[in-house]
PDB file of C-alpha atoms in Angstrom:
ATOM      1  CA  VAL B  23       2.501  52.240 -35.631  1.00  0.00           C
ATOM      2  CA  VAL B  24       3.300  55.351 -37.630  1.00  0.00           C
ATOM      3  CA  ARG B  25       4.530  55.043 -41.199  1.00  0.00           C
ATOM      4  CA  SER B  26       5.646  57.642 -43.691  1.00  0.00           C
ATOM      5  CA  LEU B  27       4.961  57.017 -47.359  1.00  0.00           C
ATOM      6  CA  SER B  28       7.481  59.657 -48.344  1.00  0.00           C
ATOM      7  CA  LYS B  29      10.744  58.035 -49.390  1.00  0.00           C
ATOM      8  CA  SER B  30      10.001  54.360 -49.873  1.00  0.00           C
ATOM      9  CA  PHE B  31       7.099  55.201 -52.168  1.00  0.00           C
ATOM     10  CA  GLY B  32       8.710  58.160 -53.943  1.00  0.00           C
ATOM     11  CA  LEU B  33       6.352  60.732 -52.401  1.00  0.00           C
ATOM     12  CA  ALA B  34       8.748  62.891 -50.362  1.00  0.00           C
ATOM     13  CA  GLY B  35       7.167  66.168 -51.421  1.00  0.00           C
ATOM     14  CA  LEU B  36       3.652  65.092 -50.428  1.00  0.00           C
ATOM     15  CA  ARG B  37       4.397  64.405 -46.760  1.00  0.00           C
ATOM     16  CA  LEU B  38       1.953  61.528 -46.601  1.00  0.00           C
ATOM     17  CA  GLY B  39       1.760  58.795 -43.992  1.00  0.00           C
ATOM     18  CA  PHE B  40      -0.577  56.888 -41.735  1.00  0.00           C
ATOM     19  CA  ALA B  41      -1.008  55.702 -38.166  1.00  0.00           C
ATOM     20  CA  LEU B  42      -2.435  52.442 -36.859  1.00  0.00           C
ATOM     21  CA  SER B  43      -3.292  52.255 -33.197  1.00  0.00           C
ATOM     22  CA  ALA B  44      -5.911  51.535 -30.592  1.00  0.00           C
ATOM     23  CA  ALA B  45      -9.110  53.571 -30.925  1.00  0.00           C
ATOM     24  CA  GLN B  46      -8.347  55.772 -27.894  1.00  0.00           C
ATOM     25  CA  ASN B  47      -4.972  56.775 -29.381  1.00  0.00           C
ATOM     26  CA  ILE B  48      -6.507  57.628 -32.751  1.00  0.00           C
ATOM     27  CA  GLU B  49      -9.155  59.719 -30.963  1.00  0.00           C
ATOM     28  CA  LYS B  50      -6.377  61.758 -29.324  1.00  0.00           C
ATOM     29  CA  LEU B  51      -4.654  62.254 -32.661  1.00  0.00           C
ATOM     30  CA  GLU B  52      -7.935  63.405 -34.197  1.00  0.00           C
ATOM     31  CA  GLN B  53      -8.220  66.096 -31.511  1.00  0.00           C
ATOM     32  CA  VAL B  54      -4.931  67.754 -32.597  1.00  0.00           C
ATOM     33  CA  ARG B  55      -5.049  67.056 -36.335  1.00  0.00           C
ATOM     34  CA  GLN B  56      -5.664  69.894 -38.785  1.00  0.00           C
ATOM     35  CA  ILE B  57      -9.035  69.813 -40.531  1.00  0.00           C
ATOM     36  CA  PHE B  58      -7.495  69.315 -43.973  1.00  0.00           C
ATOM     37  CA  SER B  59      -4.344  67.452 -43.006  1.00  0.00           C
ATOM     38  CA  VAL B  60      -4.009  65.695 -46.398  1.00  0.00           C
ATOM     39  CA  ASN B  61      -4.536  67.465 -49.697  1.00  0.00           C
ATOM     40  CA  ARG B  62      -6.402  65.795 -52.551  1.00  0.00           C
ATOM     41  CA  LEU B  63      -3.283  65.070 -54.588  1.00  0.00           C
ATOM     42  CA  ALA B  64      -1.623  63.312 -51.646  1.00  0.00           C
ATOM     43  CA  GLU B  65      -4.819  61.391 -50.870  1.00  0.00           C
ATOM     44  CA  ARG B  66      -5.062  60.198 -54.482  1.00  0.00           C
ATOM     45  CA  ALA B  67      -1.369  59.206 -54.513  1.00  0.00           C
ATOM     46  CA  GLY B  68      -1.868  57.235 -51.293  1.00  0.00           C
ATOM     47  CA  LYS B  69      -4.764  55.310 -52.768  1.00  0.00           C
ATOM     48  CA  GLU B  70      -2.733  54.521 -55.909  1.00  0.00           C
ATOM     49  CA  ILE B  71       0.129  53.204 -53.810  1.00  0.00           C
ATOM     50  CA  PHE B  72      -2.012  50.605 -52.140  1.00  0.00           C
ATOM     51  CA  ASP B  73      -3.591  49.633 -55.459  1.00  0.00           C
ATOM     52  CA  HIS B  74      -0.087  48.919 -56.819  1.00  0.00           C
ATOM     53  CA  PHE B  75       1.636  47.573 -53.723  1.00  0.00           C
ATOM     54  CA  ASP B  76       3.121  44.586 -55.598  1.00  0.00           C
ATOM     55  CA  TYR B  77       5.014  46.987 -57.853  1.00  0.00           C
ATOM     56  CA  TYR B  78       6.610  48.670 -54.841  1.00  0.00           C
ATOM     57  CA  ARG B  79       7.457  45.298 -53.291  1.00  0.00           C
ATOM     58  CA  GLU B  80       9.421  44.418 -56.451  1.00  0.00           C
ATOM     59  CA  ILE B  81      11.319  47.705 -56.262  1.00  0.00           C
ATOM     60  CA  TRP B  82      12.155  47.203 -52.572  1.00  0.00           C
ATOM     61  CA  ASP B  83      13.364  43.672 -53.243  1.00  0.00           C
ATOM     62  CA  LYS B  84      15.605  44.941 -56.039  1.00  0.00           C
ATOM     63  CA  VAL B  85      17.009  47.766 -53.892  1.00  0.00           C
ATOM     64  CA  SER B  86      17.645  45.252 -51.092  1.00  0.00           C
ATOM     65  CA  GLN B  87      19.544  42.926 -53.401  1.00  0.00           C
ATOM     66  CA  THR B  88      21.589  45.764 -54.895  1.00  0.00           C
ATOM     67  CA  ARG B  89      22.349  47.081 -51.397  1.00  0.00           C
ATOM     68  CA  GLU B  90      23.510  43.661 -50.197  1.00  0.00           C
ATOM     69  CA  ASN B  91      25.736  43.262 -53.262  1.00  0.00           C
ATOM     70  CA  PHE B  92      27.248  46.694 -52.635  1.00  0.00           C
ATOM     71  CA  ILE B  93      27.890  45.900 -48.960  1.00  0.00           C
ATOM     72  CA  GLU B  94      29.627  42.679 -49.949  1.00  0.00           C
ATOM     73  CA  ASN B  95      31.720  44.367 -52.637  1.00  0.00           C
ATOM     74  CA  ILE B  96      32.788  47.371 -50.548  1.00  0.00           C
ATOM     75  CA  SER B  97      33.689  44.989 -47.694  1.00  0.00           C
ATOM     76  CA  ARG B  98      35.988  43.064 -50.029  1.00  0.00           C
ATOM     77  CA  LEU B  99      37.847  46.299 -50.652  1.00  0.00           C
ATOM     78  CA  GLY B 100      38.663  46.535 -46.952  1.00  0.00           C
ATOM     79  CA  PHE B 101      36.089  49.062 -45.775  1.00  0.00           C
ATOM     80  CA  THR B 102      33.409  48.676 -43.106  1.00  0.00           C
ATOM     81  CA  PRO B 103      29.819  49.121 -44.278  1.00  0.00           C
ATOM     82  CA  PHE B 104      27.086  49.262 -41.668  1.00  0.00           C
ATOM     83  CA  ARG B 105      24.080  46.991 -42.097  1.00  0.00           C
ATOM     84  CA  SER B 106      21.144  48.901 -43.538  1.00  0.00           C
ATOM     85  CA  TYR B 107      17.491  48.335 -44.316  1.00  0.00           C
ATOM     86  CA  THR B 108      17.184  51.580 -46.267  1.00  0.00           C
ATOM     87  CA  ASN B 109      18.250  52.828 -49.677  1.00  0.00           C
ATOM     88  CA  PHE B 110      21.637  53.970 -48.448  1.00  0.00           C
ATOM     89  CA  VAL B 111      24.720  52.490 -46.779  1.00  0.00           C
ATOM     90  CA  LEU B 112      27.079  54.195 -44.323  1.00  0.00           C
ATOM     91  CA  VAL B 113      30.678  53.097 -44.894  1.00  0.00           C
ATOM     92  CA  LYS B 114      33.583  53.619 -42.491  1.00  0.00           C
ATOM     93  CA  PHE B 115      37.023  54.136 -43.986  1.00  0.00           C
ATOM     94  CA  ASN B 116      40.368  53.564 -42.272  1.00  0.00           C
ATOM     95  CA  ASP B 117      40.971  57.256 -41.628  1.00  0.00           C
ATOM     96  CA  VAL B 118      39.727  60.706 -42.625  1.00  0.00           C
ATOM     97  CA  LEU B 119      42.423  61.168 -45.283  1.00  0.00           C
ATOM     98  CA  GLN B 120      41.367  57.933 -47.005  1.00  0.00           C
ATOM     99  CA  MET B 121      37.698  58.921 -46.813  1.00  0.00           C
ATOM    100  CA  GLU B 122      38.498  62.344 -48.301  1.00  0.00           C
ATOM    101  CA  SER B 123      40.496  60.702 -51.104  1.00  0.00           C
ATOM    102  CA  VAL B 124      37.656  58.336 -51.952  1.00  0.00           C
ATOM    103  CA  TRP B 125      35.146  61.176 -51.829  1.00  0.00           C
ATOM    104  CA  GLN B 126      37.298  63.329 -54.106  1.00  0.00           C
ATOM    105  CA  GLY B 127      37.944  60.470 -56.538  1.00  0.00           C
ATOM    106  CA  LEU B 128      34.234  59.699 -56.786  1.00  0.00           C
ATOM    107  CA  HIS B 129      33.399  63.386 -57.110  1.00  0.00           C
ATOM    108  CA  ASP B 130      35.925  63.752 -59.941  1.00  0.00           C
ATOM    109  CA  LYS B 131      34.061  60.970 -61.789  1.00  0.00           C
ATOM    110  CA  GLY B 132      30.703  62.696 -61.263  1.00  0.00           C
ATOM    111  CA  ILE B 133      29.604  60.342 -58.477  1.00  0.00           C
ATOM    112  CA  GLU B 134      28.241  62.215 -55.474  1.00  0.00           C
ATOM    113  CA  VAL B 135      28.195  60.754 -51.979  1.00  0.00           C
ATOM    114  CA  LEU B 136      27.714  62.454 -48.612  1.00  0.00           C
ATOM    115  CA  LYS B 137      30.581  62.989 -46.187  1.00  0.00           C
ATOM    116  CA  ALA B 138      29.965  62.519 -42.473  1.00  0.00           C
ATOM    117  CA  ASP B 139      31.410  65.944 -41.716  1.00  0.00           C
ATOM    118  CA  ASP B 140      28.330  67.540 -43.308  1.00  0.00           C
ATOM    119  CA  GLU B 141      26.660  68.815 -40.124  1.00  0.00           C
ATOM    120  CA  GLU B 142      23.301  69.278 -41.868  1.00  0.00           C
ATOM    121  CA  GLU B 143      23.126  65.566 -42.742  1.00  0.00           C
ATOM    122  CA  PHE B 144      25.148  63.911 -39.979  1.00  0.00           C
ATOM    123  CA  THR B 145      24.778  65.844 -36.758  1.00  0.00           C
ATOM    124  CA  GLY B 146      27.124  64.273 -34.220  1.00  0.00           C
ATOM    125  CA  LEU B 147      28.750  61.802 -36.617  1.00  0.00           C
ATOM    126  CA  ASN B 148      32.330  62.797 -37.243  1.00  0.00           C
ATOM    127  CA  GLY B 149      35.039  60.649 -38.682  1.00  0.00           C
ATOM    128  CA  PRO B 150      35.913  58.696 -41.797  1.00  0.00           C
ATOM    129  CA  PHE B 151      32.383  57.937 -43.025  1.00  0.00           C
ATOM    130  CA  LEU B 152      30.640  58.272 -46.394  1.00  0.00           C
ATOM    131  CA  ARG B 153      26.975  57.631 -47.089  1.00  0.00           C
ATOM    132  CA  PHE B 154      26.239  55.899 -50.388  1.00  0.00           C
ATOM    133  CA  THR B 155      22.721  56.088 -51.800  1.00  0.00           C
ATOM    134  CA  ILE B 156      21.790  52.824 -53.491  1.00  0.00           C
ATOM    135  CA  GLY B 157      21.172  53.224 -57.204  1.00  0.00           C
ATOM    136  CA  THR B 158      20.866  50.652 -59.946  1.00  0.00           C
ATOM    137  CA  ASP B 159      23.080  47.565 -60.133  1.00  0.00           C
ATOM    138  CA  ASP B 160      25.166  49.211 -62.863  1.00  0.00           C
ATOM    139  CA  GLU B 161      25.591  52.424 -60.872  1.00  0.00           C
ATOM    140  CA  MET B 162      26.682  50.603 -57.737  1.00  0.00           C
ATOM    141  CA  GLN B 163      29.097  48.423 -59.719  1.00  0.00           C
ATOM    142  CA  GLU B 164      30.594  51.614 -61.172  1.00  0.00           C
ATOM    143  CA  VAL B 165      30.985  53.079 -57.669  1.00  0.00           C
ATOM    144  CA  THR B 166      32.740  49.927 -56.476  1.00  0.00           C
ATOM    145  CA  GLN B 167      34.966  49.868 -59.552  1.00  0.00           C
ATOM    146  CA  VAL B 168      36.011  53.515 -59.107  1.00  0.00           C
ATOM    147  CA  VAL B 169      36.833  52.899 -55.440  1.00  0.00           C
ATOM    148  CA  ALA B 170      38.832  49.778 -56.402  1.00  0.00           C
ATOM    149  CA  GLU B 171      40.756  51.802 -59.007  1.00  0.00           C
ATOM    150  CA  LEU B 172      41.497  54.452 -56.399  1.00  0.00           C
ATOM    151  CA  LEU B 173      42.889  51.721 -54.139  1.00  0.00           C
ATOM    152  CA  GLN B 174      45.130  50.439 -56.924  1.00  0.00           C
ATOM    153  CA  ASP B 175      46.473  53.954 -57.513  1.00  0.00           C
ATOM    154  CA  GLY B 176      48.404  54.303 -54.261  1.00  0.00           C
ATOM    155  CA  ASN B 177      48.774  58.068 -54.793  1.00  0.00           C
ATOM    156  CA  HIS B 178      45.096  58.611 -54.015  1.00  0.00           C
ATOM    157  CA  LEU B 179      44.509  56.666 -50.820  1.00  0.00           C
ATOM    158  CA  ALA B 180      46.223  56.607 -47.485  1.00  0.00           C
ATOM    159  CA  THR B 181      45.845  53.295 -45.683  1.00  0.00           C
TER     160      THR B 181
END
């Protein structure tokens, strides 16, 4: 089992993780590992994480609930969200023109989402997809409301 502590613990810049395995596998990893593979700051952060694991559990539970609410709400608007266990949701729109219109409408309101035609983020995924990062309940409600308003304004969305 290999686990990164980067994103789910807010430590992306530290590149910290761990591996759990049988002794013979760990011995092989030790043979190729750098002498100082973890700096002191990262080591200290890792120790703090496990001392405050309940705090992170609460955050994950909240993100999960917010994500599920967003999936339900965006589905009601007629779009197809893909099930996720992360802090983002991939949503399929009816066509590329509709996806572009939603993206532009959100962008105009200062809400940034990723388009699937961004080859740096979505290699091999083309089509009418946007990736929504899960924020707070209020932020995700605002996103849903803006998309709903765009749907009501027939000039902005092709169906």
